[in-house]
mmCIF file of C-alpha atoms in Angstrom:
data_model
loop_
_atom_site.group_PDB
_atom_site.id
_atom_site.type_symbol
_atom_site.label_atom_id
_atom_site.label_comp_id
_atom_site.label_asym_id
_atom_site.label_seq_id
_atom_site.Cartn_x
_atom_site.Cartn_y
_atom_site.Cartn_z
ATOM 1 C CA MET A 239 -163.632 -106.150 -138.785
ATOM 2 C CA LYS A 240 -161.777 -108.695 -136.614
ATOM 3 C CA ASN A 241 -158.671 -107.927 -134.569
ATOM 4 C CA LEU A 242 -156.575 -110.426 -132.626
ATOM 5 C CA SER A 243 -153.763 -109.369 -130.264
ATOM 6 C CA PHE A 244 -151.637 -110.624 -127.386
ATOM 7 C CA GLU A 245 -151.225 -108.922 -124.035
ATOM 8 C CA LEU A 246 -148.287 -110.637 -122.361
ATOM 9 C CA TYR A 247 -147.581 -110.235 -118.648
ATOM 10 C CA ASN A 248 -143.951 -111.328 -119.121
ATOM 11 C CA ASN A 249 -141.375 -109.760 -121.429
ATOM 12 C CA PRO A 250 -141.464 -111.852 -124.670
ATOM 13 C CA GLU A 251 -137.792 -111.001 -125.272
ATOM 14 C CA ARG A 252 -136.633 -112.525 -121.969
ATOM 15 C CA CYS A 253 -138.059 -116.008 -121.538
ATOM 16 C CA TYR A 254 -136.092 -118.716 -119.750
ATOM 17 C CA PRO A 255 -136.154 -122.524 -119.710
ATOM 18 C CA GLY A 256 -138.615 -123.694 -117.067
ATOM 19 C CA SER A 257 -140.240 -120.264 -116.763
ATOM 20 C CA ALA A 258 -143.919 -119.445 -117.193
ATOM 21 C CA MET A 259 -145.417 -117.276 -119.909
ATOM 22 C CA ALA A 260 -148.750 -115.729 -119.028
ATOM 23 C CA GLY A 261 -151.028 -113.260 -120.698
ATOM 24 C CA GLN A 262 -154.294 -112.923 -122.473
ATOM 25 C CA LEU A 263 -155.504 -113.123 -126.013
ATOM 26 C CA ILE A 264 -157.740 -110.204 -127.005
ATOM 27 C CA LEU A 265 -160.335 -110.662 -129.758
ATOM 28 C CA GLU A 266 -162.274 -107.652 -131.022
ATOM 29 C CA THR A 267 -164.959 -108.050 -133.651
ATOM 30 C CA THR A 268 -167.596 -105.777 -135.144
ATOM 31 C CA LYS A 269 -169.457 -108.664 -136.790
ATOM 32 C CA PRO A 270 -170.704 -112.036 -135.462
ATOM 33 C CA ILE A 271 -168.189 -114.891 -135.796
ATOM 34 C CA ASN A 272 -169.158 -118.496 -136.463
ATOM 35 C CA CYS A 273 -166.311 -119.805 -134.285
ATOM 36 C CA SER A 274 -165.694 -123.468 -133.479
ATOM 37 C CA LYS A 275 -162.816 -122.769 -131.028
ATOM 38 C CA ILE A 276 -160.008 -120.397 -130.099
ATOM 39 C CA THR A 277 -156.536 -121.788 -129.384
ATOM 40 C CA ILE A 278 -152.982 -120.714 -128.717
ATOM 41 C CA GLU A 279 -150.066 -122.894 -129.724
ATOM 42 C CA PRO A 280 -146.666 -122.372 -128.079
ATOM 43 C CA ASN A 281 -143.991 -123.729 -130.425
ATOM 44 C CA GLY A 282 -140.214 -124.183 -130.481
ATOM 45 C CA LEU A 283 -138.589 -125.098 -133.789
ATOM 46 C CA SER A 284 -135.057 -125.417 -135.139
ATOM 47 C CA LYS A 285 -134.049 -125.389 -138.787
ATOM 48 C CA VAL A 286 -130.701 -125.908 -140.454
ATOM 49 C CA PHE A 287 -129.550 -125.716 -144.082
ATOM 50 C CA PHE A 288 -126.088 -126.244 -145.522
ATOM 51 C CA TYR A 289 -124.248 -127.254 -148.694
ATOM 52 C CA ARG A 290 -121.727 -130.070 -148.921
ATOM 53 C CA SER A 291 -119.351 -130.667 -151.799
ATOM 54 C CA ILE A 292 -120.031 -133.894 -153.706
ATOM 55 C CA GLY A 293 -117.019 -133.536 -155.983
ATOM 56 C CA HIS A 294 -116.309 -132.205 -159.472
ATOM 57 C CA GLY A 295 -117.263 -128.656 -158.415
ATOM 58 C CA ARG A 296 -120.789 -129.681 -157.487
ATOM 59 C CA SER A 297 -122.507 -129.374 -154.161
ATOM 60 C CA ARG A 298 -125.675 -130.673 -152.635
ATOM 61 C CA GLY A 299 -127.985 -128.871 -150.209
ATOM 62 C CA TYR A 300 -129.108 -130.521 -146.996
ATOM 63 C CA SER A 301 -131.786 -129.318 -144.615
ATOM 64 C CA ASN A 302 -133.499 -130.540 -141.495
ATOM 65 C CA GLN A 303 -135.843 -129.242 -138.850
ATOM 66 C CA GLU A 304 -136.827 -130.400 -135.397
ATOM 67 C CA LYS A 305 -139.678 -129.397 -133.137
ATOM 68 C CA TYR A 306 -138.397 -128.749 -129.619
ATOM 69 C CA PHE A 307 -141.856 -128.443 -128.175
ATOM 70 C CA SER A 308 -145.385 -127.735 -129.280
ATOM 71 C CA GLY A 309 -148.756 -127.655 -127.708
ATOM 72 C CA SER A 310 -152.288 -126.462 -128.121
ATOM 73 C CA ILE A 311 -154.273 -124.713 -125.419
ATOM 74 C CA ILE A 312 -157.998 -124.376 -126.026
ATOM 75 C CA LEU A 313 -159.133 -120.971 -124.765
ATOM 76 C CA TYR A 314 -162.715 -121.144 -126.022
ATOM 77 C CA GLU A 315 -164.880 -123.966 -127.323
ATOM 78 C CA PRO A 316 -168.699 -123.911 -127.249
ATOM 79 C CA VAL A 317 -169.517 -127.198 -125.503
ATOM 80 C CA ASP A 318 -173.279 -126.914 -125.009
ATOM 81 C CA ASN A 319 -173.986 -125.436 -128.430
ATOM 82 C CA PRO A 320 -171.387 -126.408 -131.083
ATOM 83 C CA SER A 321 -172.964 -124.050 -133.631
ATOM 84 C CA ALA A 322 -172.756 -121.037 -131.291
ATOM 85 C CA ILE A 323 -171.923 -117.675 -132.805
ATOM 86 C CA LEU A 324 -169.798 -115.100 -130.995
ATOM 87 C CA PRO A 325 -171.652 -111.769 -131.115
ATOM 88 C CA PRO A 326 -169.754 -108.533 -131.869
ATOM 89 C CA GLY A 327 -167.674 -107.311 -128.941
ATOM 90 C CA LYS A 328 -164.326 -107.461 -127.181
ATOM 91 C CA TYR A 329 -163.270 -110.783 -125.645
ATOM 92 C CA SER A 330 -160.356 -111.629 -123.377
ATOM 93 C CA TYR A 331 -158.992 -115.160 -122.900
ATOM 94 C CA PRO A 332 -156.285 -115.626 -120.214
ATOM 95 C CA PHE A 333 -153.593 -118.278 -120.649
ATOM 96 C CA ARG A 334 -150.451 -119.593 -118.989
ATOM 97 C CA PHE A 335 -147.890 -122.215 -120.020
ATOM 98 C CA LEU A 336 -144.408 -123.351 -118.984
ATOM 99 C CA PHE A 337 -141.350 -123.529 -121.176
ATOM 100 C CA PRO A 338 -139.667 -126.939 -120.928
ATOM 101 C CA ASN A 339 -136.585 -127.050 -118.672
ATOM 102 C CA ASN A 340 -134.423 -128.191 -121.594
ATOM 103 C CA CYS A 341 -135.224 -125.281 -123.968
ATOM 104 C CA VAL A 342 -132.314 -124.346 -126.186
ATOM 105 C CA PRO A 343 -131.743 -120.561 -126.369
ATOM 106 C CA THR A 344 -133.097 -118.677 -129.363
ATOM 107 C CA PHE A 345 -130.524 -118.555 -132.164
ATOM 108 C CA ASN A 346 -130.400 -116.961 -135.591
ATOM 109 C CA ASP A 347 -127.378 -117.518 -137.831
ATOM 110 C CA PRO A 348 -126.492 -114.208 -139.545
ATOM 111 C CA LYS A 349 -126.167 -116.095 -142.829
ATOM 112 C CA GLY A 350 -129.646 -117.564 -142.374
ATOM 113 C CA LYS A 351 -128.511 -121.194 -142.403
ATOM 114 C CA ALA A 352 -129.591 -122.139 -138.874
ATOM 115 C CA THR A 353 -132.299 -120.910 -136.513
ATOM 116 C CA VAL A 354 -133.897 -121.831 -133.224
ATOM 117 C CA LYS A 355 -137.105 -119.891 -132.787
ATOM 118 C CA TYR A 356 -140.041 -119.826 -130.428
ATOM 119 C CA GLU A 357 -143.465 -118.329 -130.987
ATOM 120 C CA LEU A 358 -147.043 -118.223 -129.824
ATOM 121 C CA ILE A 359 -149.656 -118.759 -132.510
ATOM 122 C CA ALA A 360 -153.235 -117.751 -131.757
ATOM 123 C CA LYS A 361 -156.012 -119.121 -133.954
ATOM 124 C CA VAL A 362 -159.677 -118.328 -134.141
ATOM 125 C CA HIS A 363 -161.085 -121.389 -135.928
ATOM 126 C CA ILE A 364 -163.911 -120.122 -138.112
ATOM 127 C CA ARG A 365 -166.463 -122.554 -139.514
ATOM 128 C CA ARG A 366 -166.676 -122.445 -143.284
ATOM 129 C CA GLY A 367 -164.263 -119.542 -143.450
ATOM 130 C CA ARG A 368 -160.657 -118.490 -143.223
ATOM 131 C CA ASN A 369 -159.152 -118.811 -139.731
ATOM 132 C CA LEU A 370 -157.906 -115.673 -138.027
ATOM 133 C CA THR A 371 -154.258 -116.096 -136.956
ATOM 134 C CA LYS A 372 -151.791 -113.990 -134.959
ATOM 135 C CA LYS A 373 -148.130 -114.846 -134.245
ATOM 136 C CA GLN A 374 -145.995 -113.536 -131.389
ATOM 137 C CA PRO A 375 -142.241 -114.253 -131.445
ATOM 138 C CA LEU A 376 -140.621 -115.215 -128.140
ATOM 139 C CA THR A 377 -136.927 -115.108 -127.204
ATOM 140 C CA VAL A 378 -135.566 -117.827 -124.910
ATOM 141 C CA CYS A 379 -132.389 -116.692 -123.131
ATOM 142 C CA PRO A 380 -129.782 -119.004 -121.603
ATOM 143 C CA ILE A 381 -129.622 -119.285 -117.838
ATOM 144 C CA LEU A 382 -126.217 -118.131 -116.592
ATOM 145 C CA ASP A 383 -125.264 -119.451 -113.168
ATOM 146 C CA PHE A 384 -122.305 -117.501 -111.790
ATOM 147 C CA ASN A 385 -121.983 -120.009 -108.927
ATOM 148 C CA THR A 386 -121.254 -122.991 -111.169
ATOM 149 C CA ASP A 387 -119.331 -121.370 -114.053
ATOM 150 C CA LEU A 388 -116.541 -119.336 -112.482
ATOM 151 C CA ASP A 389 -115.264 -118.173 -115.884
ATOM 152 C CA LEU A 390 -118.322 -115.909 -116.061
ATOM 153 C CA CYS A 391 -117.037 -113.999 -112.997
ATOM 154 C CA ARG A 392 -113.634 -113.159 -114.469
ATOM 155 C CA PRO A 393 -113.088 -109.651 -115.827
ATOM 156 C CA VAL A 394 -113.191 -109.183 -119.562
ATOM 157 C CA GLN A 395 -110.218 -107.480 -121.152
ATOM 158 C CA LEU A 396 -110.625 -105.980 -124.600
ATOM 159 C CA LEU A 397 -107.575 -104.982 -126.600
ATOM 160 C CA SER A 398 -108.150 -103.211 -129.881
ATOM 161 C CA GLN A 399 -106.331 -100.823 -132.175
ATOM 162 C CA ASN A 400 -109.579 -99.856 -133.946
ATOM 163 C CA SER A 401 -110.939 -96.589 -132.539
ATOM 164 C CA GLU A 402 -114.312 -97.126 -134.289
ATOM 165 C CA LEU A 403 -115.086 -100.271 -132.291
ATOM 166 C CA GLN A 404 -118.209 -99.971 -130.150
ATOM 167 C CA VAL A 405 -118.951 -102.528 -127.434
ATOM 168 C CA THR A 406 -122.117 -102.792 -125.379
ATOM 169 C CA VAL A 407 -122.380 -105.018 -122.326
ATOM 170 C CA SER A 408 -125.810 -105.577 -120.800
ATOM 171 C CA PHE A 409 -126.796 -107.324 -117.592
ATOM 172 C CA PHE A 410 -130.400 -108.382 -116.979
#
């Protein structure tokens, strides 16, 4: 049995542009692993999909994606003995990386036509076998500066005739 998990020191739901994400990758195995390396890959990706009318009641779908950032951090690689085997046990690999200063906040269109998502992907690269992979979603929040955007300091007034309306305001 092999188990791969993240232990993050920061809240993965509150990441900010320019901030650090730190933690450790935990690998537990009950059998020896013929491992060539262990990596984590922080990624930021946007995707968009939409239809545009091309006339006569027909439409055409368009899609695009863009990588905002990606990287690969090697946590383990046997240098002296490339054919080394990890014996059964529990292993911990610390890591730390910085989000770029120009990160766009996480976004998910309710209709599913546009997304901006961030994630950590851990991989145990197994020789002559199927790699072990674990994904951890991350949420990048916008930075709100109340000193530069005075509109953020103004009171919010909500007028509604609907008594079933529920509003939640949260401050971090």
